[in-house]
mmCIF file of C-alpha atoms in Angstrom:
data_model
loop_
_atom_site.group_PDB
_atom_site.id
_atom_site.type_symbol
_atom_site.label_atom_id
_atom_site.label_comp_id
_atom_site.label_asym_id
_atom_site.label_seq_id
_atom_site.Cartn_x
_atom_site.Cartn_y
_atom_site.Cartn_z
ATOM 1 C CA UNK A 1444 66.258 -151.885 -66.337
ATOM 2 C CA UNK A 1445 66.582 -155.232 -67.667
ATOM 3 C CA UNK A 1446 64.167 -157.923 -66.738
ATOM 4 C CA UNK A 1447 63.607 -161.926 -67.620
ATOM 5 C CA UNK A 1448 60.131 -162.027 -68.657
ATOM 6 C CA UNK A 1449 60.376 -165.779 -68.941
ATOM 7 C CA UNK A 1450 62.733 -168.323 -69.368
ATOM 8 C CA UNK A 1451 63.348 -171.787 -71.183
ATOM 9 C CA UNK A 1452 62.273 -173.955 -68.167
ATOM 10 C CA UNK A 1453 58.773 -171.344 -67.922
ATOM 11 C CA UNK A 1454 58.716 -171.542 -72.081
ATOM 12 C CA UNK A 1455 59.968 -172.955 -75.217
ATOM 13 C CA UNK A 1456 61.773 -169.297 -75.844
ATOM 14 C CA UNK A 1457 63.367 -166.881 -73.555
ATOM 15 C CA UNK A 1458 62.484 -163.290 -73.539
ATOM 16 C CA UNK A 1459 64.315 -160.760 -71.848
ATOM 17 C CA UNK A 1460 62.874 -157.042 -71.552
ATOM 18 C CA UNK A 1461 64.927 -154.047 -71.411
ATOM 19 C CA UNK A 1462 63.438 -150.551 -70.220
ATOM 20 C CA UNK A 1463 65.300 -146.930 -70.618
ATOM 21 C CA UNK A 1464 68.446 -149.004 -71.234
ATOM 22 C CA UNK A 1465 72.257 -146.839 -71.128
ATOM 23 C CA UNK A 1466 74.365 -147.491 -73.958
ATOM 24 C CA UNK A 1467 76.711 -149.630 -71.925
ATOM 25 C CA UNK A 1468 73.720 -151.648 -70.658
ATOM 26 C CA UNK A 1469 72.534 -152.207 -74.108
ATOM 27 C CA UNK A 1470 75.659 -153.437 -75.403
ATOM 28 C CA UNK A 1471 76.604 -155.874 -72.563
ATOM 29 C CA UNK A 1472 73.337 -157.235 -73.608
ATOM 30 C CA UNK A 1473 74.883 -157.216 -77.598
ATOM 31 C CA UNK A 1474 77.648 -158.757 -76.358
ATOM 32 C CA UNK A 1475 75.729 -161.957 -74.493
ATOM 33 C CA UNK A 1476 73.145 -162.873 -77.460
ATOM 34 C CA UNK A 1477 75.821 -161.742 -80.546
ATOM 35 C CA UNK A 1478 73.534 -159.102 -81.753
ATOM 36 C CA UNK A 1479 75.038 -156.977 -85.189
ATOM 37 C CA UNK A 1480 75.973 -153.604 -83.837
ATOM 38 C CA UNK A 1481 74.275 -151.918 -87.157
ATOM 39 C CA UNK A 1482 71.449 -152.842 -85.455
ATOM 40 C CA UNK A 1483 72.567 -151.727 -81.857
ATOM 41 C CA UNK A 1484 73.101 -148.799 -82.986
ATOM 42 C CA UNK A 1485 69.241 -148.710 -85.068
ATOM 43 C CA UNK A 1486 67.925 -149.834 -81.314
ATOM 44 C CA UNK A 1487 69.627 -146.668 -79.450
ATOM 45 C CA UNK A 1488 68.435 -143.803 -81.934
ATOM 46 C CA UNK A 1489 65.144 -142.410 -80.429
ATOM 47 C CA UNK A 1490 63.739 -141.315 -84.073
ATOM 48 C CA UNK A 1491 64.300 -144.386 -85.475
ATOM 49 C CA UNK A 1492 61.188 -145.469 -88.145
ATOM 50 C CA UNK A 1493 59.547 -149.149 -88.328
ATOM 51 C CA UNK A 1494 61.274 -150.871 -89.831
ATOM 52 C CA UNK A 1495 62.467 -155.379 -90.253
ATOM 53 C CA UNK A 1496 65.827 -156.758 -90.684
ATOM 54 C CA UNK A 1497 66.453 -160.157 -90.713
ATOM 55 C CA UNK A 1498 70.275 -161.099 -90.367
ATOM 56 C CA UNK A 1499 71.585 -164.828 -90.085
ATOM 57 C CA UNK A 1500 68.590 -165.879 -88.389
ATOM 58 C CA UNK A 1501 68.031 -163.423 -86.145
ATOM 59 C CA UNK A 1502 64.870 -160.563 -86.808
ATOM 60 C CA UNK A 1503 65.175 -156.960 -86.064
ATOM 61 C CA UNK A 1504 61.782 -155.131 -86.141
ATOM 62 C CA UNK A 1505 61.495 -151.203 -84.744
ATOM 63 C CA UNK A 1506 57.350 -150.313 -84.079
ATOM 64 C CA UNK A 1507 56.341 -146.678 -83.294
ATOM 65 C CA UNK A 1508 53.728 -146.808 -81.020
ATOM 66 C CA UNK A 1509 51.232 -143.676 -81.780
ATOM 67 C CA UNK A 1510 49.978 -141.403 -78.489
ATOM 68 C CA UNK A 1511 48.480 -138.590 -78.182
ATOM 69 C CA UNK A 1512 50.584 -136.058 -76.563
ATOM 70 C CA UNK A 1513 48.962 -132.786 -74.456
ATOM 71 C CA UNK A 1514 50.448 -130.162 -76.523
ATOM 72 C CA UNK A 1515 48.077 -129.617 -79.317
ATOM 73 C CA UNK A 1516 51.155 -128.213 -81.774
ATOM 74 C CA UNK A 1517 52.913 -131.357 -81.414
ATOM 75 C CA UNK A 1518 53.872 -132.878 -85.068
ATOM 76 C CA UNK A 1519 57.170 -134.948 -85.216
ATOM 77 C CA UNK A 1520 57.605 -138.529 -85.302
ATOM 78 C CA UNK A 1521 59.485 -138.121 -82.002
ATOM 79 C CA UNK A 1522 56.587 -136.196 -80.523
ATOM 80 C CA UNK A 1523 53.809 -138.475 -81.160
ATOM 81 C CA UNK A 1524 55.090 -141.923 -80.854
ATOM 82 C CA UNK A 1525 57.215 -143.744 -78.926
ATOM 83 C CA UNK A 1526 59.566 -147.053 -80.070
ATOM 84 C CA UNK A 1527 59.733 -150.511 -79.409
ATOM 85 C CA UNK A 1528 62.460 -152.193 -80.477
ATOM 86 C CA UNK A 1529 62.309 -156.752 -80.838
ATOM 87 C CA UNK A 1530 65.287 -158.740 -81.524
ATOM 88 C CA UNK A 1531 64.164 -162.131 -82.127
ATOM 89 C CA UNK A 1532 65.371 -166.058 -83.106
ATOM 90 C CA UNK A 1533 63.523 -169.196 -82.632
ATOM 91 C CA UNK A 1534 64.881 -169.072 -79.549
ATOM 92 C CA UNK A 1535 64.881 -165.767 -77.429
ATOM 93 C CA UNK A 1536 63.034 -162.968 -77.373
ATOM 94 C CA UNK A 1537 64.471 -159.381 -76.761
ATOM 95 C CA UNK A 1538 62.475 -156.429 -76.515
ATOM 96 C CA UNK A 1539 63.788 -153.081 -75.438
ATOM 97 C CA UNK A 1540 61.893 -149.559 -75.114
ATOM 98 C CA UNK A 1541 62.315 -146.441 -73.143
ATOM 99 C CA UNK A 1542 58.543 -146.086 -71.952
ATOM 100 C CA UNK A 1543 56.652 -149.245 -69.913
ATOM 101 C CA UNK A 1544 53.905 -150.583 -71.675
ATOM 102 C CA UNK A 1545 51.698 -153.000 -69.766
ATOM 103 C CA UNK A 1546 50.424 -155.335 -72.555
ATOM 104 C CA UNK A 1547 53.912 -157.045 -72.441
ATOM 105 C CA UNK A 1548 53.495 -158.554 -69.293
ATOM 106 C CA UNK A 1549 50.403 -159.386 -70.821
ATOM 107 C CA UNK A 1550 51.935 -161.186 -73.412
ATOM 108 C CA UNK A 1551 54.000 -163.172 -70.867
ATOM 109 C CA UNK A 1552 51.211 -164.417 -69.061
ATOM 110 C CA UNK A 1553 49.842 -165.709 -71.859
ATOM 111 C CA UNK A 1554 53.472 -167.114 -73.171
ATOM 112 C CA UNK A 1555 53.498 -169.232 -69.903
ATOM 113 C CA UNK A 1556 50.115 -170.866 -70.550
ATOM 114 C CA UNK A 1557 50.156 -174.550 -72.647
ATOM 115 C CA UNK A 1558 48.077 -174.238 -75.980
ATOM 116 C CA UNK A 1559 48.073 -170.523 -76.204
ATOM 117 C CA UNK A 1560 48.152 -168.411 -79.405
ATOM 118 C CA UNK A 1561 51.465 -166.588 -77.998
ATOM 119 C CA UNK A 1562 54.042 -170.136 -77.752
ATOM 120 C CA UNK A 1563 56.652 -168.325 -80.168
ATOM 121 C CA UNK A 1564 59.109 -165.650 -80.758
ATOM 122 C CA UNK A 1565 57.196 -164.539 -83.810
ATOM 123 C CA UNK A 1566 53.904 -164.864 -82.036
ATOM 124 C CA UNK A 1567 54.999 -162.598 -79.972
ATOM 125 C CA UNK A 1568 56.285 -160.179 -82.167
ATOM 126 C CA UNK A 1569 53.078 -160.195 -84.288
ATOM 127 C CA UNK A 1570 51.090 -159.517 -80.996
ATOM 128 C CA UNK A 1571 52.956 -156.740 -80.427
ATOM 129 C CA UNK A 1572 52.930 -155.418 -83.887
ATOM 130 C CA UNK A 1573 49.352 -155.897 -83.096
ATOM 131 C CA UNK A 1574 49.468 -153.624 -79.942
ATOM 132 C CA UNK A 1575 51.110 -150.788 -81.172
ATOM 133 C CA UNK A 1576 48.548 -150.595 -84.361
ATOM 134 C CA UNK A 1577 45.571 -150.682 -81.456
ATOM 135 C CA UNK A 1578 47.460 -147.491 -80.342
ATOM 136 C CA UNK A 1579 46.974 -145.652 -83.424
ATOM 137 C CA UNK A 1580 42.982 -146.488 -82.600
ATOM 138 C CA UNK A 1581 41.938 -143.874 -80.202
ATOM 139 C CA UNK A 1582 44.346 -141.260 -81.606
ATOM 140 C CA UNK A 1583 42.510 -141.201 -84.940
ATOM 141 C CA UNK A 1584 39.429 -141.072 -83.195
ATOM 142 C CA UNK A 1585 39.443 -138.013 -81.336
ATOM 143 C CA UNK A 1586 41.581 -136.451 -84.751
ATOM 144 C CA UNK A 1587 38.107 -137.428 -86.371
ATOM 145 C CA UNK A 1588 36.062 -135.765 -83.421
ATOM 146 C CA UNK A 1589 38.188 -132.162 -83.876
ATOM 147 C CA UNK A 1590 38.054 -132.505 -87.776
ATOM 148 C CA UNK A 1591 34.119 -132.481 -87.344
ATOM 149 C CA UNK A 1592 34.154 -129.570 -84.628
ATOM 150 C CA UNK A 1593 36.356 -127.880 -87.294
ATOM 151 C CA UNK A 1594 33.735 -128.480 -90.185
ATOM 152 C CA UNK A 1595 30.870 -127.520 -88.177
ATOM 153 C CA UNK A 1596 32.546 -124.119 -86.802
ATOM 154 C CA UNK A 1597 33.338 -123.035 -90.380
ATOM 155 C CA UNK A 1598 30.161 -124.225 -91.729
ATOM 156 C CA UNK A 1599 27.924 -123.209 -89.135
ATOM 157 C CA UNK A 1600 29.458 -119.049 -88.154
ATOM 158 C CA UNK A 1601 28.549 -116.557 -90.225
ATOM 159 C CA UNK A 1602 32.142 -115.046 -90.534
ATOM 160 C CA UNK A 1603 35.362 -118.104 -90.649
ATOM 161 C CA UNK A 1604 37.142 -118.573 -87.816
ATOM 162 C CA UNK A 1605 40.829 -118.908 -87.119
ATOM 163 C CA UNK A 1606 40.935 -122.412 -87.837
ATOM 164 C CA UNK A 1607 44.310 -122.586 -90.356
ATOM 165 C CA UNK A 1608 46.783 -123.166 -87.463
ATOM 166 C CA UNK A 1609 44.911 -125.889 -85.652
ATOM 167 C CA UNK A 1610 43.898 -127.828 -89.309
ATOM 168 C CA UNK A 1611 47.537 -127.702 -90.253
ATOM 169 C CA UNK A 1612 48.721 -128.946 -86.934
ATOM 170 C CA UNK A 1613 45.732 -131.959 -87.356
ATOM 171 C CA UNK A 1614 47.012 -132.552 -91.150
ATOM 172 C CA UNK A 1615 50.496 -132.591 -89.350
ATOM 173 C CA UNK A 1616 49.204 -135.254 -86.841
ATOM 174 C CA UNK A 1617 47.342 -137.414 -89.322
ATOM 175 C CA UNK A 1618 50.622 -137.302 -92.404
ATOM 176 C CA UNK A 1619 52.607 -138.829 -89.334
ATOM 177 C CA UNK A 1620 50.190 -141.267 -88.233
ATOM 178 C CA UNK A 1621 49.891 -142.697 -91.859
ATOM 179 C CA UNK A 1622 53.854 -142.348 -92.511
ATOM 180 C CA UNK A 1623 54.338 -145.046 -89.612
ATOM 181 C CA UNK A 1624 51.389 -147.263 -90.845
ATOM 182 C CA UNK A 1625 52.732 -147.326 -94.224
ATOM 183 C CA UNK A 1626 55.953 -148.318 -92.849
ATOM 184 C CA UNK A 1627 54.546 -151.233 -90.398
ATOM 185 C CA UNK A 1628 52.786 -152.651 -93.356
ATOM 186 C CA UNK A 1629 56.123 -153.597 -95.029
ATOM 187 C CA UNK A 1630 56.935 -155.183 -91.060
ATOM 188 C CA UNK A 1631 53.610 -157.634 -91.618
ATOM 189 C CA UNK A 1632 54.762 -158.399 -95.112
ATOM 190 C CA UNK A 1633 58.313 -159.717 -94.460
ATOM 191 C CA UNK A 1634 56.354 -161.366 -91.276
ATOM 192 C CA UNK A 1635 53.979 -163.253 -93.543
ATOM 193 C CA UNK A 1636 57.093 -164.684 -95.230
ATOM 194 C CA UNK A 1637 57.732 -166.488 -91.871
ATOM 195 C CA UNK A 1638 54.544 -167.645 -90.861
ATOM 196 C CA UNK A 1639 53.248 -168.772 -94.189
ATOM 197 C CA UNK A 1640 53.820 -172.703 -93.238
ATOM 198 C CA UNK A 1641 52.208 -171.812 -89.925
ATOM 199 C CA UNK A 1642 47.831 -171.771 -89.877
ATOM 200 C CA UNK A 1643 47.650 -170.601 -86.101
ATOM 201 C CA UNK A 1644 50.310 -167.547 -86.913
ATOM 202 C CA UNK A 1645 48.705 -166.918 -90.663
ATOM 203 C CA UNK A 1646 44.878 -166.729 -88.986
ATOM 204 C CA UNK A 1647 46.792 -164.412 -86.705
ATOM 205 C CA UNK A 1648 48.705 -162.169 -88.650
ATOM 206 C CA UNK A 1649 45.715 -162.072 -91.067
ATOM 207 C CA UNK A 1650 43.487 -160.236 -88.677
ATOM 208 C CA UNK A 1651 47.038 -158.186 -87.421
ATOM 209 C CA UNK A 1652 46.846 -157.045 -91.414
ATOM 210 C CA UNK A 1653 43.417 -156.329 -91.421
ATOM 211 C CA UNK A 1654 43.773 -154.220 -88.549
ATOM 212 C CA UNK A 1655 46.841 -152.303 -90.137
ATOM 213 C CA UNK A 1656 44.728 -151.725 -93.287
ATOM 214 C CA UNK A 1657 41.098 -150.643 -91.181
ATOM 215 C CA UNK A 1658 43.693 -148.198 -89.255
ATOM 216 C CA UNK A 1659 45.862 -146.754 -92.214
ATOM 217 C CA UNK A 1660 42.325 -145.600 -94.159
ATOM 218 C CA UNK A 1661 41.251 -143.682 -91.083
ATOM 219 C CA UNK A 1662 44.577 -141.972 -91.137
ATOM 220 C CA UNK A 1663 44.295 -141.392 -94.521
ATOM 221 C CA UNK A 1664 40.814 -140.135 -94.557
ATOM 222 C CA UNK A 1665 41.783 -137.585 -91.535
ATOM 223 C CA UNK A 1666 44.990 -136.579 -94.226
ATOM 224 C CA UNK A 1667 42.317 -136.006 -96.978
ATOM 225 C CA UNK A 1668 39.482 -134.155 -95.091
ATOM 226 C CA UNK A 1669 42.062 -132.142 -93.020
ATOM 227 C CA UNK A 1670 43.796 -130.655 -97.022
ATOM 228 C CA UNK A 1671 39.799 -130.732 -98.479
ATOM 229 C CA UNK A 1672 39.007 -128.281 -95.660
ATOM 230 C CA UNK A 1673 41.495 -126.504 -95.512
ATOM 231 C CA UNK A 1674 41.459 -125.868 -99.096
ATOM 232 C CA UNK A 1675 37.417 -124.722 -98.175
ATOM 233 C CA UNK A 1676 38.706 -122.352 -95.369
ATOM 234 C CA UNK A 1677 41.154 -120.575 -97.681
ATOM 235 C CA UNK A 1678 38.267 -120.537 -100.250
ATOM 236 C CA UNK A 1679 35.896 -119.224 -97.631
ATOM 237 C CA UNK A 1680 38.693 -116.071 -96.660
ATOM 238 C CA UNK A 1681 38.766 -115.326 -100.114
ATOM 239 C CA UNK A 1682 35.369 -115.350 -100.757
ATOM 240 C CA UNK A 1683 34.817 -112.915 -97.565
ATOM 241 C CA UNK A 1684 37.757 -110.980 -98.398
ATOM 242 C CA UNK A 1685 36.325 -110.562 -102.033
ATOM 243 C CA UNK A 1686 32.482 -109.896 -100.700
ATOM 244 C CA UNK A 1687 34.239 -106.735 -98.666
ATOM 245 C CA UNK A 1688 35.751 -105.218 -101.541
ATOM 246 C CA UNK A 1689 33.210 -105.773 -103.585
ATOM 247 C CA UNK A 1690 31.544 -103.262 -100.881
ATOM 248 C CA UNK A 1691 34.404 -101.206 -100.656
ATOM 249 C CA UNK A 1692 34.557 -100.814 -104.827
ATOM 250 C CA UNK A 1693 30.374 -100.151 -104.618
ATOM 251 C CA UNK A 1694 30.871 -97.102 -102.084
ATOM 252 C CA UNK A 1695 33.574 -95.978 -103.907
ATOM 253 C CA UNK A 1696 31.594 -95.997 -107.064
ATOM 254 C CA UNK A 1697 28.549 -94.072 -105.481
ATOM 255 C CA UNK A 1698 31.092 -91.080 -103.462
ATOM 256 C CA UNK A 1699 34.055 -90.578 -106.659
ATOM 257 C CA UNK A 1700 31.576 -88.749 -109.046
ATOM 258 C CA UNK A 1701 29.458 -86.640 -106.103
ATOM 259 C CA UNK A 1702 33.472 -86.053 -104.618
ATOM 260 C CA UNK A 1703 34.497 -85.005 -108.302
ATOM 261 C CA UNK A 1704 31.440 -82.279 -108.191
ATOM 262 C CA UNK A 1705 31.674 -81.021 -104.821
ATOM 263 C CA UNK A 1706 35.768 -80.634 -105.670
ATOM 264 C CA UNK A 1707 35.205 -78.780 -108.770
ATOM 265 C CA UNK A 1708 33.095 -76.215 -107.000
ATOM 266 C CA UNK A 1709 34.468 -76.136 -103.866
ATOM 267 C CA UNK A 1710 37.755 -74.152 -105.780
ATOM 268 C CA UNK A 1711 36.448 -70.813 -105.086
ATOM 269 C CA UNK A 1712 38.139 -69.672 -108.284
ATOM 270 C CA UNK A 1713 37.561 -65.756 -108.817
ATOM 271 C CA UNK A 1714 36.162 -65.654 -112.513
ATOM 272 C CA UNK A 1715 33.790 -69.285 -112.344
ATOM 273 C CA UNK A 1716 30.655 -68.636 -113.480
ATOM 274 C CA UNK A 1717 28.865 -71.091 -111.642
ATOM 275 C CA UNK A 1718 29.291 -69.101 -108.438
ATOM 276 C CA UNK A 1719 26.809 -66.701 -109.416
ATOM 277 C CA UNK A 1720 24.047 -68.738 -110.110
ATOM 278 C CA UNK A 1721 20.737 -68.168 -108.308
ATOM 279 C CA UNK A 1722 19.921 -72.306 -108.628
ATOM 280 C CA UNK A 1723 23.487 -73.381 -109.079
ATOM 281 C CA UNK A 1724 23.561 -75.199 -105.475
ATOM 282 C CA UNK A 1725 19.795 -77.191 -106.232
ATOM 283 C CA UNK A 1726 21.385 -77.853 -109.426
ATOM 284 C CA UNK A 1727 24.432 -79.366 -107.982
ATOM 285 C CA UNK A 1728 22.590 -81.070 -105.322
ATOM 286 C CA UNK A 1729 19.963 -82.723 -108.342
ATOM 287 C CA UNK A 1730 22.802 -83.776 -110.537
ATOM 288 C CA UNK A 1731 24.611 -85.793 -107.153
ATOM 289 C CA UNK A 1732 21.312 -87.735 -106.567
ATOM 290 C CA UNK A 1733 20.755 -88.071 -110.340
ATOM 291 C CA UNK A 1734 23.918 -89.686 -110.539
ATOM 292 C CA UNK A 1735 23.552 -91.714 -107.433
ATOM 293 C CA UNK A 1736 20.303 -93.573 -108.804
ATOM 294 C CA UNK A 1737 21.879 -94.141 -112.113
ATOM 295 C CA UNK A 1738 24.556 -96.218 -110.645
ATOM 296 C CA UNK A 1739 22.139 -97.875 -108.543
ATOM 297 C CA UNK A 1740 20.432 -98.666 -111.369
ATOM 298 C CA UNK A 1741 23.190 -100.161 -113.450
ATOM 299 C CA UNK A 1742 24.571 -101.748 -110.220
ATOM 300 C CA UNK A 1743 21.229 -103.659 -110.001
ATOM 301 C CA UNK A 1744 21.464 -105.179 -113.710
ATOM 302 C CA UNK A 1745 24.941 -106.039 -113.674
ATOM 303 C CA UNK A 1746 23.809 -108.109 -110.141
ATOM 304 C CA UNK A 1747 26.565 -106.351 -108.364
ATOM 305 C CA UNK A 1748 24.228 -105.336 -105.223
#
């Protein structure tokens, strides 16, 4: 669906927004504003990554913008973020994207208003460079709120908990996350190229930057606490898994000598002497719990139990 957001009488810039466009729709559009088809062809694929082109005059940016989808074991690019794609001059404004987002008709509101921090292509562009980092807000957020749940459930139980699957699916989530925001970073550098002469844009893409770098150290945080812990949780197996045979190895220790007695005389050879002894089976029984304690006993120094 293609739709004229505003127009030169309505502004000094024209913007025309494309939704879910077909590959014929898209290039009819290519052929009426002389777009590169390089960058056509950047616009159609789906898994594109941000990234800015500038070409002759005309700007090229591709934004993710980060959601949070239902199925927990979601971890691609594809999966978690959608794309917006803005061709831009000094002079129109063309922004194409398969999913609706609101804030643009936002934006065009504001656009139509005299004296407005939005009167520009590039304003324009930085406020919705601006929109798609607020998108990565929320996400992190509740990534934060199941990293603590994780902590706590491992810390708090007495025995770990299947946690490895959903902390590498989280670690999955947050390495994607702050792939993209590295990405958009280098988008609001080759932006502050353009605004540099401009105070109103600079003030603005100053606090867009800020935003980018406040968002990128969550994501980067979530990266670092999701490998820290699950580093602890593989510790914490091993340690369990070690405390068991340590258990294991202790009963063994006690039942190998007192099995080694009772399988010598329980032979029932012919010609053992042993057989015919009045006190051989007290003697027996003495020598199993004299052994027993003595491996207690050396147990105990060595600190084993």
């Amino acid at each position: 669906m293609t739709e004229d957001l505003l127009t030169r009488q309505e502004a000094d810039f024209a913007w025309l927004d494309i939704t879910s466009p077909t590959g014929a729709e898209l290039q009819a559009v290519a052929e009426q504003y002389d777009l590169p088809d390089s960058l056509v062809r950047d616009c159609l694929e789906p898994t594109h990554l941000p990234k800015f082109e500038a070409n002759n005059g005309l700007n090229f940016v591709i934004l993710r913008v980060f959601s949070m989808p239902e199925n927990s074991q979601a971890d691609t690019i594809q999966e978690l973020s959608t794309k917006i794609a803005i061709f831009y001059t000094s002079k129109y404004l063309i922004t194409v994207h398969r999913r609706p987002h609101p804030v643009l008709s936002t934006l065009k509101n504001v656009a139509r208003a005299p004296g407005e921090e939005c009167d520009s292509p590039v304003e324009v562009a930085i406020h919705i460079v601006r929109y798609a980092l607020n998108s990565y807000v929320q996400p992190a957020m509740a990534l934060t709120k199941e990293l603590d749940d994780y902590e706590a459930e491992i810390f708090l139980k007495q025995e770990v908990p299947n946690a490895l699957q959903g902390l590498y699916f989280l670690k999955r989530k947050a390495s994607a996350a702050k792939q993209l925001l590295l990405l958009t970073r280098d988008i609001l550098l080759m932006l502050r190229r353009q605004t540099a002469a401009n105070t109103t844009d600079s003030n603005l893409l100053q606090d867009t930057q800020d935003l980018q770098v406040k968002v990128e150290t969550m994501y980067q945080q979530l990266d670092g606490g999701a490998t820290n812990l699950m580093n602890l949780y593989l510790s914490l197996s091993s340690q369990r898994t070690n405390e068991a045979m340590r258990v294991l190895t202790v009963f063994s220790a006690f039942f190998l000598p007192l099995t080694f007695i009772a399988g010598i005389y329980g032979m029932n050879f012919q010609h053992m002497p042993e057989l015919t002894w009045r006190l051989g089976y007290p003697i027996a029984m003495i020598s199993m719990v004299v052994i027993s304690i003595g491996i207690y006993v050396w147990f105990k120094r060595k600190g084993w139990i």
